[in-house]
Coordinates of C-alpha atoms in Angstrom, one line a residue:
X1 CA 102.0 111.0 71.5
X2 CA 98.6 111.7 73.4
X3 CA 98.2 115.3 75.0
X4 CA 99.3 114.7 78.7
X5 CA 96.5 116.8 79.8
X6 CA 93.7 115.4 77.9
X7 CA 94.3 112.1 78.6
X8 CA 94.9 111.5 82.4
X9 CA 98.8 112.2 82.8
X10 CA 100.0 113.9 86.3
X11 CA 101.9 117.3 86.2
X12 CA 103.2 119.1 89.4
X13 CA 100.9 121.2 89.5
X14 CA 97.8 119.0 89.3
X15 CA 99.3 116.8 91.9
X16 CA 99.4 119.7 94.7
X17 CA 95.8 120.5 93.4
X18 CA 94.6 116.8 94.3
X19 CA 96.4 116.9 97.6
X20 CA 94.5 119.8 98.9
X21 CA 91.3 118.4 97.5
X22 CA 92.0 115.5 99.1
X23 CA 91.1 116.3 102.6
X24 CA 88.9 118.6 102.1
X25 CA 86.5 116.5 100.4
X26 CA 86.3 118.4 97.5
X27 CA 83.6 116.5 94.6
X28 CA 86.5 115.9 91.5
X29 CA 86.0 116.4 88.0
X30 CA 85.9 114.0 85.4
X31 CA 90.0 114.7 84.5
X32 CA 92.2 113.2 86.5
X33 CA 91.5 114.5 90.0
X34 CA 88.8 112.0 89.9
X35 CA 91.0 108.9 89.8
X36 CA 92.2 110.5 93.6
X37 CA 88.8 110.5 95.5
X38 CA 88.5 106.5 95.7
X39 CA 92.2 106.6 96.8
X40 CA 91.6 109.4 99.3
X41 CA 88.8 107.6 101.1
X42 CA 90.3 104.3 101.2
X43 CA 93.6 106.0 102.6
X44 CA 92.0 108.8 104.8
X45 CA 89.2 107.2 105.4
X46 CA 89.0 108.9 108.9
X47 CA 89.4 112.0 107.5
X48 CA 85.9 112.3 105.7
X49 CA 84.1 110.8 108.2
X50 CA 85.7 110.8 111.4
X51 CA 83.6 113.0 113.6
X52 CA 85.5 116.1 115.3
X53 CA 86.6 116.6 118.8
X54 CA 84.5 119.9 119.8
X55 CA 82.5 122.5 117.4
X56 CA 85.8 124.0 115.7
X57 CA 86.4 120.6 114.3
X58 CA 90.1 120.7 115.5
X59 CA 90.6 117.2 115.7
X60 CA 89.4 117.1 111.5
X61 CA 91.5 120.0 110.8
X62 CA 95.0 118.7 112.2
X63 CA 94.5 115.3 111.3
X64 CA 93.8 116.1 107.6
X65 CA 96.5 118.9 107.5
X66 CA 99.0 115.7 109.1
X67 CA 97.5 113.3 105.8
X68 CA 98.5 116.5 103.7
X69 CA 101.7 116.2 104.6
X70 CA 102.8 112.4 104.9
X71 CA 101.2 112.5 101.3
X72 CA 103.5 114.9 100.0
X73 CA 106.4 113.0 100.9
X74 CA 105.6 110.5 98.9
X75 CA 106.8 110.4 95.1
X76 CA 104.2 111.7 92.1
X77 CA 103.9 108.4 90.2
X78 CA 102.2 106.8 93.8
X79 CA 99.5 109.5 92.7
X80 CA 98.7 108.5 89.6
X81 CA 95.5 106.1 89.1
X82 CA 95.6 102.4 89.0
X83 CA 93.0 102.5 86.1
X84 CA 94.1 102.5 82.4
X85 CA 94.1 105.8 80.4
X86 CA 92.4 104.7 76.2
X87 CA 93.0 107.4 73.8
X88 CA 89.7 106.9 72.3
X89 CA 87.2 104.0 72.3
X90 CA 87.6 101.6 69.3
X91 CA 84.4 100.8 66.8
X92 CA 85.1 97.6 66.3
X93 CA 83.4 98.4 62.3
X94 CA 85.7 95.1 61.1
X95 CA 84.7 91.5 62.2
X96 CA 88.2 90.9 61.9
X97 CA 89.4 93.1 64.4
X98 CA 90.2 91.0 68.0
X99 CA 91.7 93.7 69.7
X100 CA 90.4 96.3 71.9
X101 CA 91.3 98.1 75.5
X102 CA 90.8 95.8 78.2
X103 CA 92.4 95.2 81.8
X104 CA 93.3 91.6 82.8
X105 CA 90.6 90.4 85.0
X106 CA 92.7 90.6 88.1
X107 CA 93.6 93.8 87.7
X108 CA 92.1 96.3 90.4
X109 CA 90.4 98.3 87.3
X110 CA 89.0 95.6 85.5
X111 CA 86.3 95.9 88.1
X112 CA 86.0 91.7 88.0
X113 CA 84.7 90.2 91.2
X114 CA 83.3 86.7 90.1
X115 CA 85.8 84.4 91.8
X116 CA 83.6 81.5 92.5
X117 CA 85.4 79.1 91.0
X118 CA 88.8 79.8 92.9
X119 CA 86.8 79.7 96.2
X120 CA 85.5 76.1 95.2
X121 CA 89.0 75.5 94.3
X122 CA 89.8 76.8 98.2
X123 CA 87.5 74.6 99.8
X124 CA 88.5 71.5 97.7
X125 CA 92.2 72.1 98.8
X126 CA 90.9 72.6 102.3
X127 CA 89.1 69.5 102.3
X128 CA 92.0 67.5 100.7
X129 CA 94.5 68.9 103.1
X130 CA 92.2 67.9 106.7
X131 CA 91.3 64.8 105.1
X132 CA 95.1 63.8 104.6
X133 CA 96.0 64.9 108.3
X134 CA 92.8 63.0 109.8
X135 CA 94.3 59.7 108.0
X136 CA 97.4 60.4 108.9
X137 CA 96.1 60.4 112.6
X138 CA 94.3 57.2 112.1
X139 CA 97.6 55.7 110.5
X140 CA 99.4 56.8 113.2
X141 CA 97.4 56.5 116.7
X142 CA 94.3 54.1 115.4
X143 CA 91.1 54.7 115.9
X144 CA 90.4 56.5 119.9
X145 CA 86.6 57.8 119.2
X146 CA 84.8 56.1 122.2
X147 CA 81.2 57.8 122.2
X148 CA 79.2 55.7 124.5
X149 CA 78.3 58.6 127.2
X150 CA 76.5 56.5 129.6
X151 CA 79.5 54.4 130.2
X152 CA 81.7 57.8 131.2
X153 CA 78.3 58.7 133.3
X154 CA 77.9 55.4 135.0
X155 CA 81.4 54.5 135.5
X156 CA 82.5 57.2 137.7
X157 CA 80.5 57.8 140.6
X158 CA 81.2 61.4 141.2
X159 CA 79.1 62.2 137.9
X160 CA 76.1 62.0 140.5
X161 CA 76.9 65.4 142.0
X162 CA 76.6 67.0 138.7
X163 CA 73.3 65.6 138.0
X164 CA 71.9 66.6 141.5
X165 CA 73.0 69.9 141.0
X166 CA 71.5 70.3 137.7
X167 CA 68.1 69.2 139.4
X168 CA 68.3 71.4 142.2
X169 CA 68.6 74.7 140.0
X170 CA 64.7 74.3 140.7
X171 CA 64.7 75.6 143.7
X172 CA 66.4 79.4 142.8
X173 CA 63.7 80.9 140.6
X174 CA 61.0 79.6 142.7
X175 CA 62.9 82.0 145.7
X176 CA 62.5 84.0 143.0
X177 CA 59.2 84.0 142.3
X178 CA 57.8 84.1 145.6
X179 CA 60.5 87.2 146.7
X180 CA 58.8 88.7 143.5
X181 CA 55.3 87.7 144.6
X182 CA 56.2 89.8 148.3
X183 CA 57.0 92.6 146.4
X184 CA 53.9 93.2 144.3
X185 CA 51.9 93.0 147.1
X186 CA 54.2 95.1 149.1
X187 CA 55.1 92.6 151.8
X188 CA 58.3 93.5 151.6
X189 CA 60.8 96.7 150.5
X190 CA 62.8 96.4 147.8
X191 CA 65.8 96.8 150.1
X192 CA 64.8 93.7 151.7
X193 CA 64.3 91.8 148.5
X194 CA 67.8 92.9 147.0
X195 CA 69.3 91.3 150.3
X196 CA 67.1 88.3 149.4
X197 CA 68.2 88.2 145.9
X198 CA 71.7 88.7 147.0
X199 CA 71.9 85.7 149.3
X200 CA 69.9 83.6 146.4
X201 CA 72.0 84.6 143.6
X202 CA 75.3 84.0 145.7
X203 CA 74.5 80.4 146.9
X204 CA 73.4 79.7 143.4
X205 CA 76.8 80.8 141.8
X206 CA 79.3 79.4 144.6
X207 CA 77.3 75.8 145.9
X208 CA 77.5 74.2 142.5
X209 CA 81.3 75.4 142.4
X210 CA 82.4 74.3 145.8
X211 CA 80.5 71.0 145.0
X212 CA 82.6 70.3 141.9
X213 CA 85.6 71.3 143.3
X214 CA 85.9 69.5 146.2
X215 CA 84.3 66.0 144.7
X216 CA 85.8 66.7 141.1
X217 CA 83.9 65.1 139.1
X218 CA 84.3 64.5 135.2
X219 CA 85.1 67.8 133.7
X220 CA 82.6 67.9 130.4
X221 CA 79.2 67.0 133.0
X222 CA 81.0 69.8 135.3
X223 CA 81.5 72.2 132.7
X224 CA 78.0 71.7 131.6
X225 CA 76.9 72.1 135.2
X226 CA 78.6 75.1 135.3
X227 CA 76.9 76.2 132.3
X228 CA 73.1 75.7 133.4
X229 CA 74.5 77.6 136.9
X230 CA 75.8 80.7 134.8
X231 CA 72.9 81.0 132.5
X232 CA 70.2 80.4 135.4
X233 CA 72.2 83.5 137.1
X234 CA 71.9 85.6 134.4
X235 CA 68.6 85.2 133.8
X236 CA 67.5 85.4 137.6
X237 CA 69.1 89.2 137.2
X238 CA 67.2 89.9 134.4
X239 CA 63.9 89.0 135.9
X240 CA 64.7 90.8 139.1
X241 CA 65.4 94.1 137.0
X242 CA 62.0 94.0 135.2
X243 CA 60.2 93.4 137.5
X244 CA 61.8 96.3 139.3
X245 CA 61.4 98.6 136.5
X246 CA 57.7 97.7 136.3
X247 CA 57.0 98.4 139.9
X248 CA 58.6 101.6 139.0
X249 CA 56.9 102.8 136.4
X250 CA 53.6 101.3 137.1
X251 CA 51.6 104.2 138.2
X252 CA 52.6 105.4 135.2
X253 CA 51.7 103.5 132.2
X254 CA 50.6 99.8 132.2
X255 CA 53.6 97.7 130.4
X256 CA 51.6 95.6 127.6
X257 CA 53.5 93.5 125.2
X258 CA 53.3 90.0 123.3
X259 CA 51.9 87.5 125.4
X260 CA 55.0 85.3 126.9
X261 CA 53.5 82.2 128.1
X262 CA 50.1 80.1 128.2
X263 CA 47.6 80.8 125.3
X264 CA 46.1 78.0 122.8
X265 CA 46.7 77.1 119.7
X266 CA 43.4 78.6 118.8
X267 CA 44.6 81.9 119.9
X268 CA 46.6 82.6 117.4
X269 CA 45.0 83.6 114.0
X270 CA 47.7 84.3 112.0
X271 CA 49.7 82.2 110.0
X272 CA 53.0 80.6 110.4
X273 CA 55.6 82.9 111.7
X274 CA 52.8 85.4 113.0
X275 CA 52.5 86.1 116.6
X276 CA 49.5 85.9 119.1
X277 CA 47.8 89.7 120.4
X278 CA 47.1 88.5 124.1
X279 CA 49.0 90.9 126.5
X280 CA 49.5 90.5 129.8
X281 CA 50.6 93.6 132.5
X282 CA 52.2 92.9 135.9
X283 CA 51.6 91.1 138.7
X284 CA 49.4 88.9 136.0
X285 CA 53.0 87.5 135.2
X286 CA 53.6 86.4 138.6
X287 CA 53.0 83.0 138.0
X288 CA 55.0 79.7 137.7
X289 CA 53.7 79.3 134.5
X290 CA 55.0 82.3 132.9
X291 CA 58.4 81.6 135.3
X292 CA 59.3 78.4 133.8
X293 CA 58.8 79.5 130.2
X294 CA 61.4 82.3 130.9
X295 CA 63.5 80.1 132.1
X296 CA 63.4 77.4 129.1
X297 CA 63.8 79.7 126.5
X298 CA 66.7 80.8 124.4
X299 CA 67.3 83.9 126.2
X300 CA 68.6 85.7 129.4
X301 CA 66.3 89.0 128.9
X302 CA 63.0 88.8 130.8
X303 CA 59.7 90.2 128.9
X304 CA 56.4 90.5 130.2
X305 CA 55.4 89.3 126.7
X306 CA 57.2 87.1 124.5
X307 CA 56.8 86.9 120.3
X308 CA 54.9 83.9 120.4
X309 CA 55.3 81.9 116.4
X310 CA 52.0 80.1 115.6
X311 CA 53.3 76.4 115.5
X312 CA 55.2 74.0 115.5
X313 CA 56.9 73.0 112.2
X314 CA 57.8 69.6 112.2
X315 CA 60.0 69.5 109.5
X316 CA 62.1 72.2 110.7
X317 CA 62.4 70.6 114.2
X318 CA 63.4 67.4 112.6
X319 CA 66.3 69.2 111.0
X320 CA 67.1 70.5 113.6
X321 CA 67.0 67.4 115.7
X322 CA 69.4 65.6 113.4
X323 CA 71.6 68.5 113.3
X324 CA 72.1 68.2 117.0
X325 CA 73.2 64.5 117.5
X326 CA 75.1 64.5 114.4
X327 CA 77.3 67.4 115.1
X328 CA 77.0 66.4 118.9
X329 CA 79.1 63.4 118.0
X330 CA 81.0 64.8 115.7
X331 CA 82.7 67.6 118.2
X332 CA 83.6 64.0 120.7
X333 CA 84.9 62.4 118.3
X334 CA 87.1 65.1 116.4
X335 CA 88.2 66.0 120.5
X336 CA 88.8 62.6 121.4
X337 CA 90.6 61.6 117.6
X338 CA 92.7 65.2 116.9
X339 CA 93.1 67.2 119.9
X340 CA 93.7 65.1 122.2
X341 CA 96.9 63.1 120.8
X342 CA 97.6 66.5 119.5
X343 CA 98.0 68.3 123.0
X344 CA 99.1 65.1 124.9
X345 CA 102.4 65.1 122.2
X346 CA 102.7 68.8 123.9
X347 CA 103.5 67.8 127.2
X348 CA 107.3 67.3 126.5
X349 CA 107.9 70.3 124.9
X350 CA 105.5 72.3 127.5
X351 CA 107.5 70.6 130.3
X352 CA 111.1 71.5 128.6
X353 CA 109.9 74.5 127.0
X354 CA 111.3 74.6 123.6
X355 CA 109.9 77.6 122.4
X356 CA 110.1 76.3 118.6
X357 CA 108.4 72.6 119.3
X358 CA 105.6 74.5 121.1
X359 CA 105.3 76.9 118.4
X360 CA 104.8 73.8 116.1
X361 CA 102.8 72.3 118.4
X362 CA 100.6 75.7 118.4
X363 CA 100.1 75.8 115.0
X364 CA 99.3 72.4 114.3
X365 CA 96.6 72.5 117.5
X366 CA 94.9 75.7 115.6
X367 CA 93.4 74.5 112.7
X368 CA 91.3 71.3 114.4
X369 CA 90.5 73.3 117.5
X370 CA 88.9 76.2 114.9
X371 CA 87.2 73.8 113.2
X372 CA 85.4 72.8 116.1
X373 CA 84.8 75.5 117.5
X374 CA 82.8 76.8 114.6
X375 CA 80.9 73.1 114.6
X376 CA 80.1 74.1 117.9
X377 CA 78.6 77.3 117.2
X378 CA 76.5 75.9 114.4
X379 CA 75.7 73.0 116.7
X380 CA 74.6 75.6 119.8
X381 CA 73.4 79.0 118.5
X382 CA 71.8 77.3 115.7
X383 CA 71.1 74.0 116.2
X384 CA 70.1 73.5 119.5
X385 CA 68.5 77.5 120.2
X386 CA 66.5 76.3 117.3
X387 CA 64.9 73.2 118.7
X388 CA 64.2 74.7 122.0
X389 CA 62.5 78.2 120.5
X390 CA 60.6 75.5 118.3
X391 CA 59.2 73.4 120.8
X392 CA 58.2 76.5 123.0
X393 CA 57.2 78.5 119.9
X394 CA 59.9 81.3 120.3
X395 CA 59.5 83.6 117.7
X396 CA 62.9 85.3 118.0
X397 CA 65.4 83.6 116.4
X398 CA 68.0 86.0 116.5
X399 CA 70.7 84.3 118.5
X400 CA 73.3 85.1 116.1
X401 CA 74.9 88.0 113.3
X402 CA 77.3 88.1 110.7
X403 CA 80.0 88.1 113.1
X404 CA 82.4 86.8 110.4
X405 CA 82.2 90.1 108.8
X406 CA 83.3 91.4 111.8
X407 CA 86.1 94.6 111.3
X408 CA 86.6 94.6 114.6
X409 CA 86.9 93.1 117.9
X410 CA 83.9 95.0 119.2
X411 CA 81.9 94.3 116.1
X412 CA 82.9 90.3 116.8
X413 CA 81.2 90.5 120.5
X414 CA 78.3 92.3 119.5
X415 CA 77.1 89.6 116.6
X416 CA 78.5 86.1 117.6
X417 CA 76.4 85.9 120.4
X418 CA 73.1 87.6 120.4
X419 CA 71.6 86.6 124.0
X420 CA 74.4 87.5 125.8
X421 CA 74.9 90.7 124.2
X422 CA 72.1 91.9 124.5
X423 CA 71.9 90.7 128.4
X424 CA 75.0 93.1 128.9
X425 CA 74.0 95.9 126.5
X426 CA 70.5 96.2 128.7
X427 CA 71.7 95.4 132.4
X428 CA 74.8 96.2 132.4
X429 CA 76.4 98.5 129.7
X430 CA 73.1 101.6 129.4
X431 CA 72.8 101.2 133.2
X432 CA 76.4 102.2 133.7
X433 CA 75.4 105.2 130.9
X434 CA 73.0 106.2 133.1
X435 CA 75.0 106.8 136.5
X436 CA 77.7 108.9 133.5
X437 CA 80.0 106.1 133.5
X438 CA 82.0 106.6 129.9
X439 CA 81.7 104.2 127.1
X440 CA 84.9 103.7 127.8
X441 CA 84.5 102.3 131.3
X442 CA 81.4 100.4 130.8
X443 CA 82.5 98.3 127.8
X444 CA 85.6 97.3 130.2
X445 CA 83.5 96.2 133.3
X446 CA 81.2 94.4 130.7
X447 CA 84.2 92.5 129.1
X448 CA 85.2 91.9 133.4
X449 CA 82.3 90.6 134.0
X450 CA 82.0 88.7 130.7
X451 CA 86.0 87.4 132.2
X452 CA 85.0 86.3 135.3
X453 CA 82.7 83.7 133.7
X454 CA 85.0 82.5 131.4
X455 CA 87.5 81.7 134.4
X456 CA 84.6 80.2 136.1
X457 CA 83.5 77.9 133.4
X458 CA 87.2 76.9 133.3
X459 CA 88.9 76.9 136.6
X460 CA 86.3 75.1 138.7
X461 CA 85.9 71.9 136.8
X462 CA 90.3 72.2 136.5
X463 CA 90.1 72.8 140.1
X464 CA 92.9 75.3 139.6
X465 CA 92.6 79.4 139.4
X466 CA 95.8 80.4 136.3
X467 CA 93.3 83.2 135.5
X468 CA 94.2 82.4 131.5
X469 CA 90.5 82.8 130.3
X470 CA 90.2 86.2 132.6
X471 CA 93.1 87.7 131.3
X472 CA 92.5 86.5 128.0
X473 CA 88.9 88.6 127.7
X474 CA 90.7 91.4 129.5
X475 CA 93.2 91.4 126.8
X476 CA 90.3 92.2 124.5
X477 CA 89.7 95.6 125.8
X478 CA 92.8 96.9 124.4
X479 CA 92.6 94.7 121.1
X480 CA 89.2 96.2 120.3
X481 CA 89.8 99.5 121.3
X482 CA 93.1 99.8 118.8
X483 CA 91.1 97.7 116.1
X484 CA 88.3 100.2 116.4
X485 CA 90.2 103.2 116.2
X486 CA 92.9 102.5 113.8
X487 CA 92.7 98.9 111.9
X488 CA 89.5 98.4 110.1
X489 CA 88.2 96.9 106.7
X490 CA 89.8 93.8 105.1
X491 CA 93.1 93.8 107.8
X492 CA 90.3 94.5 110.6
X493 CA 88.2 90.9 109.6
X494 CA 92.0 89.1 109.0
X495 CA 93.0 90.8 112.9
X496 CA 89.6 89.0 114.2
X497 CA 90.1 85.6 113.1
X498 CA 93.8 85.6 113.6
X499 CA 92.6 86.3 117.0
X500 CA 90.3 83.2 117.0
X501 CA 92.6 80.5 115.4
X502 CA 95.5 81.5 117.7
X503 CA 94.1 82.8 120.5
X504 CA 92.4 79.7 121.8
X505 CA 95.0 76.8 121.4
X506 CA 97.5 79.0 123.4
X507 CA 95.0 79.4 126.6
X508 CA 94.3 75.3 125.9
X509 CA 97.9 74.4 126.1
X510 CA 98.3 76.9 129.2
X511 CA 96.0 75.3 131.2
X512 CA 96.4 71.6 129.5
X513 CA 100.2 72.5 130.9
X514 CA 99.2 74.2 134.1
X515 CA 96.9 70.7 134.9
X516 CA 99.6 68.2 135.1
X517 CA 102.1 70.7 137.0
X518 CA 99.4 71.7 139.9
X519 CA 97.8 68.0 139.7
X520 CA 101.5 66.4 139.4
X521 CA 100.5 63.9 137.3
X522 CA 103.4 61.9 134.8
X523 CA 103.8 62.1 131.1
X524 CA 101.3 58.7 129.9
X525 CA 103.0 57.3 127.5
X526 CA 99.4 55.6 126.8
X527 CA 97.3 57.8 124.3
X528 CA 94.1 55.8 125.1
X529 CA 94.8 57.1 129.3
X530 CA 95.7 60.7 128.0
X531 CA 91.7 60.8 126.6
X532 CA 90.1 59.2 129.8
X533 CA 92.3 61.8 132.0
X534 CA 91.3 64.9 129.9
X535 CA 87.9 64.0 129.6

């Protein structure tokens, strides 16, 4: 029998001992308090780093003293480590000798973590298990894909509105400009050019809208209308504010950055991926030049100076290029061949509601709709961001983070889409800061106003106002304020894209159920209509 206390076994008394030392941080020793410290920061993980309330470190002091006590409820053997305890390492002085100490490899204390061949063995069953439902919905319903976009264009002659609005979007930043132009040269107050930007920003976000909603055209050119409306907005605020802040601070120090537009190829010396050293201060960036390159590039935050990349790589943009009408297709034709039968077999459960036939119908909406959304975020943030920045030389390429890491709901906002993110974090969220608003209160009015054009995007081309989308980004003020505080780590990541998978079939069979109630329209029993009507 091995000495209890040589080897690793708990007594009473060392147990108490590694409770106390728990909390307070306490380095272990090489016995067996030191099996406790991995368990104590995976448990009380707040504990060691959580920082205090005030000076006296309270908040520290009763939660550890709370963690001392739920612990010593539970029994001794929970206490004990996970890793095995050897008596004394084997020389293996005989060939003949197979045996030695060892964990099984999936065993916590084996310390093992090459699982690549199970996760090929996850994305084979994954593939096997779509491909079997995507012939099942050939077998089933044939084949719907139509992709031919000019005949939905030309067809319907309310598509026209759509593309005059897209056109006319001209006409906004070049009020812009010239407002801006007024300014510089002291024309005009700034009061007055806030009431100009007011009344320019206001007809740019409501025209469009009233436009679509009274002709109602074809929903995917009016959500894409609706698009280039909301990201012309954005970055018409952004241009306003630094231009402010450089009228500001322009008797103070000259604001010299990256050059942002104009410039030959022969003024950049460095090579590829390097960026050109011509600067440019204000009032020089007055100019429809510099304008229209602000407003073609992958971004809603204005700079004097942009990074600038040294050329064009051709084989990249290629990729690229194919990249974009591939997976272009490929988002119609998975819409038009597995959601759409998918929510149009809804409709009779939605309009009885049979709580367990919806659930079904939930579930079996999730995994196509998740699928592509993440084609579409490839095909957008990736894809597409790419090609422009390319073409215009845009040397930040940062448009996405590792949001599927994400512990949190707040960690999920912040890296899934760069542009936008950072357009709230620098005009909307450190402004708030600034007038002493709490974190607390400026992450909420950022997710409001993040709501708002959700609803927008959605409503309008519906021509209905359910406020699903709004509520639904409302809702993730309290999601990320409880994942942030209490859930994090492995459960944190699983919270997120539980979010994701669920979260978004239920607001697409909320509205796809609050359509045919406001519009009145009859169960089809015509899959090939159901596609037309929802497109």
């Amino acid at each position: 029998m091995l000495d209890d206390k040589k080897h690793g076994k708990f007594t009473n008394s060392s147990t108490q001992m590694q409770k106390k030392k728990r909390c307070n941080s306490v380095a272990a020793s090489k016995n067996s308090d030191a099996d406790s410290v991995p368990v104590c920061r995976k448990v009380h993980r707040e504990c060691e780093h959580k920082k205090p309330l005030n000076n006296n470190g309270d908040y520290l002091k009763y939660r550890c003293i709370l963690y001392e006590k739920l612990w010593s409820l539970l029994p001794d053997w929970l206490h004990e480590p996970e890793y095995m305890v050897y008596a004394k390492p084997q020389q293996k002085s005989d060939k003949n000798i197979v045996h030695s100490a060892t964990d099984s490899l999936f065993s916590t204390s084996s310390g093992f973590t090459n699982y690549y061949g199970i996760l090929n063995l996850c994305l084979i069953l994954l593939v096997l298990g779509n491909a079997r439902l995507f012939l099942e919905n050939i077998i089933k319903y044939g084949i719907l894909i139509n992709l031919s976009f000019t005949e939905w264009f030309f067809d319907e002659p309310y598509n026209w509105p759509n593309l005059a609005l897209t056109l006319s979007l001209a006409i906004y930043p070049a009020i812009a400009l010239a407002t801006e132009k007024a300014l510089a040269k002291d024309w005009i107050s700034n009061r007055t050019g806030v009431v100009i930007y007011s009344i320019n920003l206001t007809v740019l976000l409501f025209l469009p809208a009233v436009v679509i909603y009274i002709l109602h055209p074809v929903i995917v050119f009016s959500l894409f209308t609706l698009g280039n409306v909301t990201t012309c907005f954005l970055k018409l605020i952004s241009y306003a504010h630094v231009n402010y802040w450089c009228r500001e601070h322009l008797a103070a120090t000259r604001m010299q950055r990256r050059k942002s537009s104009g410039g030959s190829p022969q003024d950049s010396t460095k090579a590829n991926g390097g960026t050109t050293e011509h600067l440019q201060t204000y009032s020089e960036n007055l100019n429809v030049r510099d304008l229209a390159y602000y407003m073609c590039a992958p971004t809603l935050c204005y700079e004097l100076n942009f990074p600038r990349s040294a050329r064009i790589r051709k084989r990249f943009l290629a990729k690229r290029l194919i990249e974009m009408v591939f997976l272009l297709w490929l988002m119609v034709a998975l819409m038009q061949q597995w959601i759409v039968p998918a929510v149009n077999n809804a409709r009779v459960p939605l309009a009885e509601m049979e709580i367990f036939k919806m659930l079904e119908r939930l579930l079996k909406l999730a995994i196509p709709n998740h699928l592509i959304w993440l084609v579409f975020f490839y095909w957008f943030f990736h894809s597409t961001l790419n090609v422009v920045a390319e073409l215009l030389r845009f040397a930040d390429r940062e448009f996405y983070k590792d949001w599927w890491n994400a512990e949190t709901v707040s960690e999920f906002w912040q890296n899934w889409n760069i542009p936008v993110h950072r357009f709230a974090t620098r005009h909307i969220y450190k402004p708030l800061l600034r007038r002493n608003f709490s974190k607390l209160a400026a992450s909420t009015f950022v997710f409001l106003f993040s709501a708002f054009f959700h609803e927008y995007l959605v409503s309008v081309p519906l021509r209905m106002f359910k406020a699903w989308a709004f509520f639904g980004m409302l809702m993730q003020v309290p999601n990320a304020y409880i994942t942030g505080k209490y859930i994090r780590g492995k459960w944190g990541n699983i919270i997120m894209w539980l979010t994701l998978i669920l979260g978004q079939p239920v607001a697409i069979l909320a509205y796809f159920h609050d359509y045919y109630v406001v519009h009145h329209l009859p169960l089809a029993p015509n899959i090939t209509e159901s596609v037309v009507t929802s497109l």
